[in-house]
Structure formats: structure tokens, C-alpha cells
Short mmCIF file of C-alpha atoms and ligand atoms in Angstrom, two decimals:
data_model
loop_
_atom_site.label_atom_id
_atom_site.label_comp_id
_atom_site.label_asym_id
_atom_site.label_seq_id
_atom_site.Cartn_x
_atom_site.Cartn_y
_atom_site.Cartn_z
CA UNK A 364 0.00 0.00 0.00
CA UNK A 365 2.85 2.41 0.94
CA UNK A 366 4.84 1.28 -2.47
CA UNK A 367 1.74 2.02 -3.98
CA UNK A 368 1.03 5.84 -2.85
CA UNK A 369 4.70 6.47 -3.50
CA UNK A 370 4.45 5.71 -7.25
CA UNK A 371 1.36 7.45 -7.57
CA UNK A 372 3.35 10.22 -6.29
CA UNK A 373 5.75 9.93 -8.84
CA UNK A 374 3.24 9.89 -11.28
CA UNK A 375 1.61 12.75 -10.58
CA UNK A 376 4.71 15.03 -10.74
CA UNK A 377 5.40 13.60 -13.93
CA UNK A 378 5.19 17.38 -15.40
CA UNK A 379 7.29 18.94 -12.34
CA UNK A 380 10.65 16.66 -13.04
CA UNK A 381 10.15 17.60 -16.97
CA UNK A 382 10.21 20.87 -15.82
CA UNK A 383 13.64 20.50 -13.69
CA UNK A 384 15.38 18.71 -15.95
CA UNK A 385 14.40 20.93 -19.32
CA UNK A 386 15.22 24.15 -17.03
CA UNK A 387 18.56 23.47 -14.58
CA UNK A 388 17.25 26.70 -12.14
CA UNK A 389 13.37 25.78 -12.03
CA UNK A 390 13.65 26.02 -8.18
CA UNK A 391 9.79 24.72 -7.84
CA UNK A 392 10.48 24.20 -4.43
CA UNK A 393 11.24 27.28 -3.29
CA UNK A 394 7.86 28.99 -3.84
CA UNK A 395 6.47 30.17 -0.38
CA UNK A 396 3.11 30.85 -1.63
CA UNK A 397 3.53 34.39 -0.45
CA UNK A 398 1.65 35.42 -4.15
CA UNK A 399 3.75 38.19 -4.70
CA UNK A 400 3.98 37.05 -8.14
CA UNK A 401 0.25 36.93 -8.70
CA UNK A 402 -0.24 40.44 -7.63
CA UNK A 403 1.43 42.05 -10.87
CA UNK A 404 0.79 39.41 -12.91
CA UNK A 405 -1.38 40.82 -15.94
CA UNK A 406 -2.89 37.23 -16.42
CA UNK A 407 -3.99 36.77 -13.19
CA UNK A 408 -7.58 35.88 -12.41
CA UNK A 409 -7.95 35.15 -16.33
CA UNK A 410 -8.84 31.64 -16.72
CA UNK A 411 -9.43 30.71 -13.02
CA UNK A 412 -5.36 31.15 -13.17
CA UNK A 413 -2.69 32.74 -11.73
CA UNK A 414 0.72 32.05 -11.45
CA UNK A 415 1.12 31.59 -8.02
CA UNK A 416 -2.23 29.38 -8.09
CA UNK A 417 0.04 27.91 -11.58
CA UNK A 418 3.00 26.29 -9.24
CA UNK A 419 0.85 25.01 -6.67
CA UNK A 420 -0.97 22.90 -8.98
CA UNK A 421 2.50 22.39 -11.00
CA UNK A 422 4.08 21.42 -7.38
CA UNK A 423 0.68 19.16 -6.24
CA UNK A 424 1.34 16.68 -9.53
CA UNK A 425 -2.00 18.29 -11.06
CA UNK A 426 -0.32 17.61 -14.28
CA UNK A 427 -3.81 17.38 -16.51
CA UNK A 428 -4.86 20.66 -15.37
CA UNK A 429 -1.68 22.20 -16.04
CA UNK A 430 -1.73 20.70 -19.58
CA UNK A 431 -5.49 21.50 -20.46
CA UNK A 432 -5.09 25.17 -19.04
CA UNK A 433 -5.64 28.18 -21.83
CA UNK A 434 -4.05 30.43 -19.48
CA UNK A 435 -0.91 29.71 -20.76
CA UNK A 436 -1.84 31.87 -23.89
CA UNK A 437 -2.93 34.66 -21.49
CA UNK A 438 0.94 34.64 -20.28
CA UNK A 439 2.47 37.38 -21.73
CA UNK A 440 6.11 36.10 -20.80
CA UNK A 441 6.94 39.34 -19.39
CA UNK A 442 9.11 37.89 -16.01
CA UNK A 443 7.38 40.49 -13.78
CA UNK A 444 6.20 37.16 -11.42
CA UNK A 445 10.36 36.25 -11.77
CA UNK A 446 11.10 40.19 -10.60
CA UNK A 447 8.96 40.15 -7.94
CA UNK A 448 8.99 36.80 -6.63
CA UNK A 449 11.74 36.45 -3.54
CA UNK A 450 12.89 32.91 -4.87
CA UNK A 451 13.31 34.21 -8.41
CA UNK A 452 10.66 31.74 -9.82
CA UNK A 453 9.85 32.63 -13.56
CA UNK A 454 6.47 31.21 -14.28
CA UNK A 455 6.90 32.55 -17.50
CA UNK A 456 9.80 30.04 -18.52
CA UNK A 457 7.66 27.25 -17.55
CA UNK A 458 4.63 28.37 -19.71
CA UNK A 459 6.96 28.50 -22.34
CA UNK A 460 7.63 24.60 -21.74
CA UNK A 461 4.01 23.93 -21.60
CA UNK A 462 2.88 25.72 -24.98
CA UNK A 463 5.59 23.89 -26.65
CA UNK A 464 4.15 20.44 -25.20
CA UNK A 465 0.64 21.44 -26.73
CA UNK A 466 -0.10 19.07 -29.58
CA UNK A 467 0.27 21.84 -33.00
CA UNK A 468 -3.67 21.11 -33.79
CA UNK A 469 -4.66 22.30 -30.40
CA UNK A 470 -2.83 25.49 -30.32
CA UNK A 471 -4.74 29.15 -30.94
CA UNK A 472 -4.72 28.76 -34.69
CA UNK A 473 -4.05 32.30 -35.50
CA UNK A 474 -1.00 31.68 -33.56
CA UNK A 475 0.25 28.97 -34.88
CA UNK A 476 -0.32 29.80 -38.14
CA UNK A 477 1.13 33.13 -38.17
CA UNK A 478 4.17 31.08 -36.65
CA UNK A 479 3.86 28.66 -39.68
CA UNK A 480 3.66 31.32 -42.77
CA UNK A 481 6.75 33.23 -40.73
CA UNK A 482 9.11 30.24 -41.27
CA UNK A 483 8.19 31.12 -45.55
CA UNK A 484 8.44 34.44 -45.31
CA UNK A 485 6.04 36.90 -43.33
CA UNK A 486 3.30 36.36 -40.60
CA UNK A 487 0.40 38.00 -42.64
CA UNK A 488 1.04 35.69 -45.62
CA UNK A 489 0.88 38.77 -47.86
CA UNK A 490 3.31 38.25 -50.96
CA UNK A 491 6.55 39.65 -50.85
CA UNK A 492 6.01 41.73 -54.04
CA UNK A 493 3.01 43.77 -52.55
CA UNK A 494 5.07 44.95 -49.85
CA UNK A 495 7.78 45.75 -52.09
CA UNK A 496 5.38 47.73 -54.11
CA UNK A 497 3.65 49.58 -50.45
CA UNK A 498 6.58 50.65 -49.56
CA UNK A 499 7.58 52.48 -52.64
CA UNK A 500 3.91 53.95 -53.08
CA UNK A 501 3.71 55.06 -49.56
CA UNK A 502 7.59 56.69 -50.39
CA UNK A 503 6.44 58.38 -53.53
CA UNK A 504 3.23 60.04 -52.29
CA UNK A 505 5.45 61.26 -49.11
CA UNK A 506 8.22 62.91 -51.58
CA UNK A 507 4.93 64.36 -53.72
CA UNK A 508 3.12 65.57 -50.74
CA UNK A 509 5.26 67.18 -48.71
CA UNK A 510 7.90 69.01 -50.33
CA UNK A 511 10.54 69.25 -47.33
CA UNK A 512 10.68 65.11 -47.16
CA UNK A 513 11.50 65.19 -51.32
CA UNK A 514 14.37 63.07 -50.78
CA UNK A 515 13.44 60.73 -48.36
CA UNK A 516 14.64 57.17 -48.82
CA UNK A 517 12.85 53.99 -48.41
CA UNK A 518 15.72 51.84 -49.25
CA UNK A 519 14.80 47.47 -49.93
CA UNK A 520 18.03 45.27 -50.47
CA UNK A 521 20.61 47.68 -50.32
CA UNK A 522 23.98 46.14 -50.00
CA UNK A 523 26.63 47.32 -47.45
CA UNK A 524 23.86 49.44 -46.11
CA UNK A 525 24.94 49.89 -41.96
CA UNK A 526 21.04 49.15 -40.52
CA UNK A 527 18.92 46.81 -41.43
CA UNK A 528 15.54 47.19 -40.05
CA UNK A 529 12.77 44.95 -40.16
CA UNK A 530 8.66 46.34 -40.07
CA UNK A 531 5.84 44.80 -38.07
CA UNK A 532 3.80 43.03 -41.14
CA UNK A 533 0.70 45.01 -39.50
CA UNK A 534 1.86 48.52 -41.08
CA UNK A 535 2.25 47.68 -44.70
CA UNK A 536 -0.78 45.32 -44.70
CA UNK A 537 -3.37 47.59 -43.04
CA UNK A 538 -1.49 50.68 -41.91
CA UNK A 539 1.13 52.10 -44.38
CA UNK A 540 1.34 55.25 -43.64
CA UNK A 541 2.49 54.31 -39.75
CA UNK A 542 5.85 53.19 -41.46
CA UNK A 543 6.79 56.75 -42.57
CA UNK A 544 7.81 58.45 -38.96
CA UNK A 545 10.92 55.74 -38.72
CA UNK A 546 11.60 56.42 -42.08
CA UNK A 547 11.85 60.29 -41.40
CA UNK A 548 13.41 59.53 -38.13
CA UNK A 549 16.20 57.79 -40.02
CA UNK A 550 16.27 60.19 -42.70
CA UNK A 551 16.86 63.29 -40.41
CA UNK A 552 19.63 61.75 -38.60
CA UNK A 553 21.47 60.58 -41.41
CA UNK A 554 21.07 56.64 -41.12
CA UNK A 555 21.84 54.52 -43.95
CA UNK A 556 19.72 51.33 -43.81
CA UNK A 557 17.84 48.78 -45.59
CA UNK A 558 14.93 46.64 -45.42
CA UNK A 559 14.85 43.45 -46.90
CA UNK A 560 12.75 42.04 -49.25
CA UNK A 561 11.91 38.69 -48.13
CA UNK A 562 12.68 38.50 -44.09
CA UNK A 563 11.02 42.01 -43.62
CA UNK A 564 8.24 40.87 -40.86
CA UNK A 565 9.74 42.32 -37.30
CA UNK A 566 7.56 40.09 -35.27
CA UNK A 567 8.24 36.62 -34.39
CA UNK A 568 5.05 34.54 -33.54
CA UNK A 569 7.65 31.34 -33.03
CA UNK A 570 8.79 33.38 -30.02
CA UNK A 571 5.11 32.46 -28.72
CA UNK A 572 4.23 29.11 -29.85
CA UNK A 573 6.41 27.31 -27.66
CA UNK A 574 8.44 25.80 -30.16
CA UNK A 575 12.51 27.16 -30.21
CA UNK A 576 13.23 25.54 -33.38
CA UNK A 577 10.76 27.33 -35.20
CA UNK A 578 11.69 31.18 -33.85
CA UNK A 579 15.46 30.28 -33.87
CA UNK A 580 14.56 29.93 -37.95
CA UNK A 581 13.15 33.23 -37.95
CA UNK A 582 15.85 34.79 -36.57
CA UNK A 583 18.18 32.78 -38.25
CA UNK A 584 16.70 33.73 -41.78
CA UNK A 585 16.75 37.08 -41.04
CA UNK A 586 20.66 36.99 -39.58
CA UNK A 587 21.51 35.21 -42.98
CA UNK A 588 20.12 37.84 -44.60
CA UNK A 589 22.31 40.81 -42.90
CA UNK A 590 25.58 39.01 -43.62
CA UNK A 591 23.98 38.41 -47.42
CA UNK A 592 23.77 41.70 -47.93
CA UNK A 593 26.70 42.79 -46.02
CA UNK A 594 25.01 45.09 -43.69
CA UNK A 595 26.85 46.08 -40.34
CA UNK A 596 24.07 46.34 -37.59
CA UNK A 597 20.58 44.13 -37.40
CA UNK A 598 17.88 46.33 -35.33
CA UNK A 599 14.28 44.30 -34.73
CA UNK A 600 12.12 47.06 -34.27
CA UNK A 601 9.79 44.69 -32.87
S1 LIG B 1305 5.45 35.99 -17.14
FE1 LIG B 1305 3.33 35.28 -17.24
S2 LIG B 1305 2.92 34.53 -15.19
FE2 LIG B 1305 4.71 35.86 -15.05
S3 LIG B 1305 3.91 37.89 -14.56
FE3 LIG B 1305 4.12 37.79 -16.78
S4 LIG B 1305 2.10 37.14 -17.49
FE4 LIG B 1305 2.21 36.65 -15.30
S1 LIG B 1306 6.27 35.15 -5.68
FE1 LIG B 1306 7.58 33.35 -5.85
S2 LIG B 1306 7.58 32.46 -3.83
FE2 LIG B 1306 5.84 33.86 -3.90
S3 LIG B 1306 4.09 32.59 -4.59
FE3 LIG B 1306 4.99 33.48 -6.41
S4 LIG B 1306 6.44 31.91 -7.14
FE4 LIG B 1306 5.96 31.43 -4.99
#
């Protein structure tokens, strides 16, 4: 009966040694339940869930619930429980682990398929040619418009330029016009920088989906592209 209880035990904690061994300093066991975490927390309360409430479960084996949870896409990963907490217990790293364990087909769809159309190119899917083609109709009504910007650049593949910038795939898509402050900002202090034509898209949805293979590729695409085109600093303006 007492071998019994004791693998049960085991069982149910299943989720908590994944946990350890995935993340060297988990330090589960140091939470004091003091819920210093939960009271900055901008998830908390959504869901039933908080992330104090989130490593008592995690720490009482209540694996399924854990793993069924939607809360972990109310997360926004932003370490304020890890900044408050006294035991410097980042919930956040664990949700990570947990969205990643999430079978693909029961992950927010938009999310994972923004994710999924990021790996090819952009997150909004759009073809590469139409924002090509934004960007240098948005440039010339600017320069016909308002005669003090005449010269402003807009600059796509430009090799040896010293930035390359990316865009959030919002602005060209449904906003256009919200790209052209940077642009002047750049212009007026004499930056010389690029976009790219294919790895424009600033945002990384991989970052979210819980998969580091797939946002390491993002970046990765992107970096290949700076050294491609021989540019000298990469800035994510996301
Ligand atoms: S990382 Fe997640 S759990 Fe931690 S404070 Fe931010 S939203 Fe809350
Ligand atoms: S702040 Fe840290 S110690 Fe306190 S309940 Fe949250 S995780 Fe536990």
C-alpha cells in the first residue's frame, strides 16, 4: 500500500521533473506561496489562473490541469512574477515549456499559423512583391506631398547598407502610412539602412508558440540575410 502511494506520487509530478530537468534553475520548491507574483501578474484571475495558483498545482502533480489550461496563452512572458517573486521563480519560462508540449492542432490557430507562414516568409502571408510595391507607393506620395521630405529614402536590399531594419507586417498590410515616422526619423539623422525584401516581418510569432526551433529559424533567416547583404548592424524594431 505504501509502495503504492509512492508511485502514484511519482506519477503525478510527472510534469514537475520535466520541468527541472528541461530548465537546470526551475527552483519549484522554493515557492512560499507568499503570491507576490500573482499580484502584478497581468494574467492573473484570467482563466481561473494565476501564477502563483500555476506552481501550486505544477508542485501538487496536477499535471492534466496544467496541460489542459488556456491560461498559458494569457501569459504574456513578461518575467514580472520572476522580478517580484523572492525565490526568483519565472512562471513565465515554464509556460513557455508547456505551450511547446501542446499538440500543433490544439494550439490558438491564429498563432500557430502566423508562426507557420513566418518560417516562408512573413506572418500575414501577404506576398513579398506587394510589400515591395507599399513601400515604394507610400515613399512616392510622401516625396509628392510634402515638399521638405522630397528626398526621403525607403531603401529594400541595399547592400553594405549599416542598418537593417525589419517592419511589423501590420503597417504595410493595413497601416502604411504608420511606417513613414521611422523612415523620417532615419532620414533626419542621417542613417543609412535597408529593409529586406523577403525577411522584412519584425515580429516573431515562433517566439510564442512554444516551439525554439521554429523562432530560432526566424531569426536565423533574417541573420543570414544581414551578412547576405553585407550590412553592419541588425535592429528588430519589434
Ligand atoms: S510571465 Fe506570465 S505569469 Fe509571469 S507575470 Fe508575466 S504574465 Fe504573469
Ligand atoms: S512570488 Fe515566488 S515564492 Fe511567492 S508565490 Fe509566487 S512563485 Fe511562490
Amino acid at each position: 500500500m505504501r509502495e503504492q502511494s509512492i508511485d502514484l506520487k511519482k506519477l503525478r509530478t510527472r510534469l514537475k521533473r520535466q520541468l527541472q530537468e528541461t530548465i537546470p534553475d526551475a527552483r519549484i520548491d522554493y515557492c512560499l506561496t507568499c503570491g507576490l507574483c500573482a499580484s502584478g501578474c497581468p494574467a492573473s484571475g484570467i482563466e481561473g489562473m494565476d501564477p502563483r495558483k500555476f506552481l501550486r498545482l505544477l508542485i501538487l502533480g496536477q499535471d492534466e490541469a496544467l496541460l489542459e489550461t488556456d491560461w498559458i496563452y494569457s501569459c504574456t512572458m513578461c518575467q514580472r512574477c520572476e522580478y517580484a517573486c523572492p525565490m526568483k521563480i519565472n512562471v513565465g519560462r515554464f509556460v513557455y515549456e508547456l505551450r511547446g508540449m501542446r499538440p500543433r492542432d490544439r494550439r490558438p490557430q491564429n498563432l500557430q499559423r502566423s508562426c507557420d507562414l513566418q518560417k516562408e516568409s512573413n506572418s500575414t502571408g501577404i506576398p513579398n512583391d506587394d510589400f515591395v510595391w507599399v513601400v515604394d507607393d507610400v515613399l512616392a506620395e510622401v516625396r509628392e506631398n510634402e515638399p521638405e521630405w522630397a528626398d526621403l529614402q525607403a531603401p529594400i536590399d541595399k547592400k553594405g547598407a549599416e542598418f537593417y531594419l525589419n517592419q511589423n507586417a501590420k503597417e504595410p498590410t493595413v497601416e502604411p502610412e504608420e511606417m513613414v515616422p521611422l523612415w523620417k526619423i532615419l532620414h533626419a539623422a542621417g542613417i543609412d539602412w535597408t529593409y529586406s525584401s523577403r525577411w522584412w516581418d519584425g515580429a516573431n510569432y515562433c517566439l510564442f508558440s512554444g516551439d525554439p526551433e521554429d523562432w530560432e529559424k526566424t531569426v536565423r533567416n533574417q541573420a543570414e540575410t544581414v551578412d547576405a547583404l553585407g550590412v553592419r548592424y541588425y535592429i528588430n524594431t519589434e
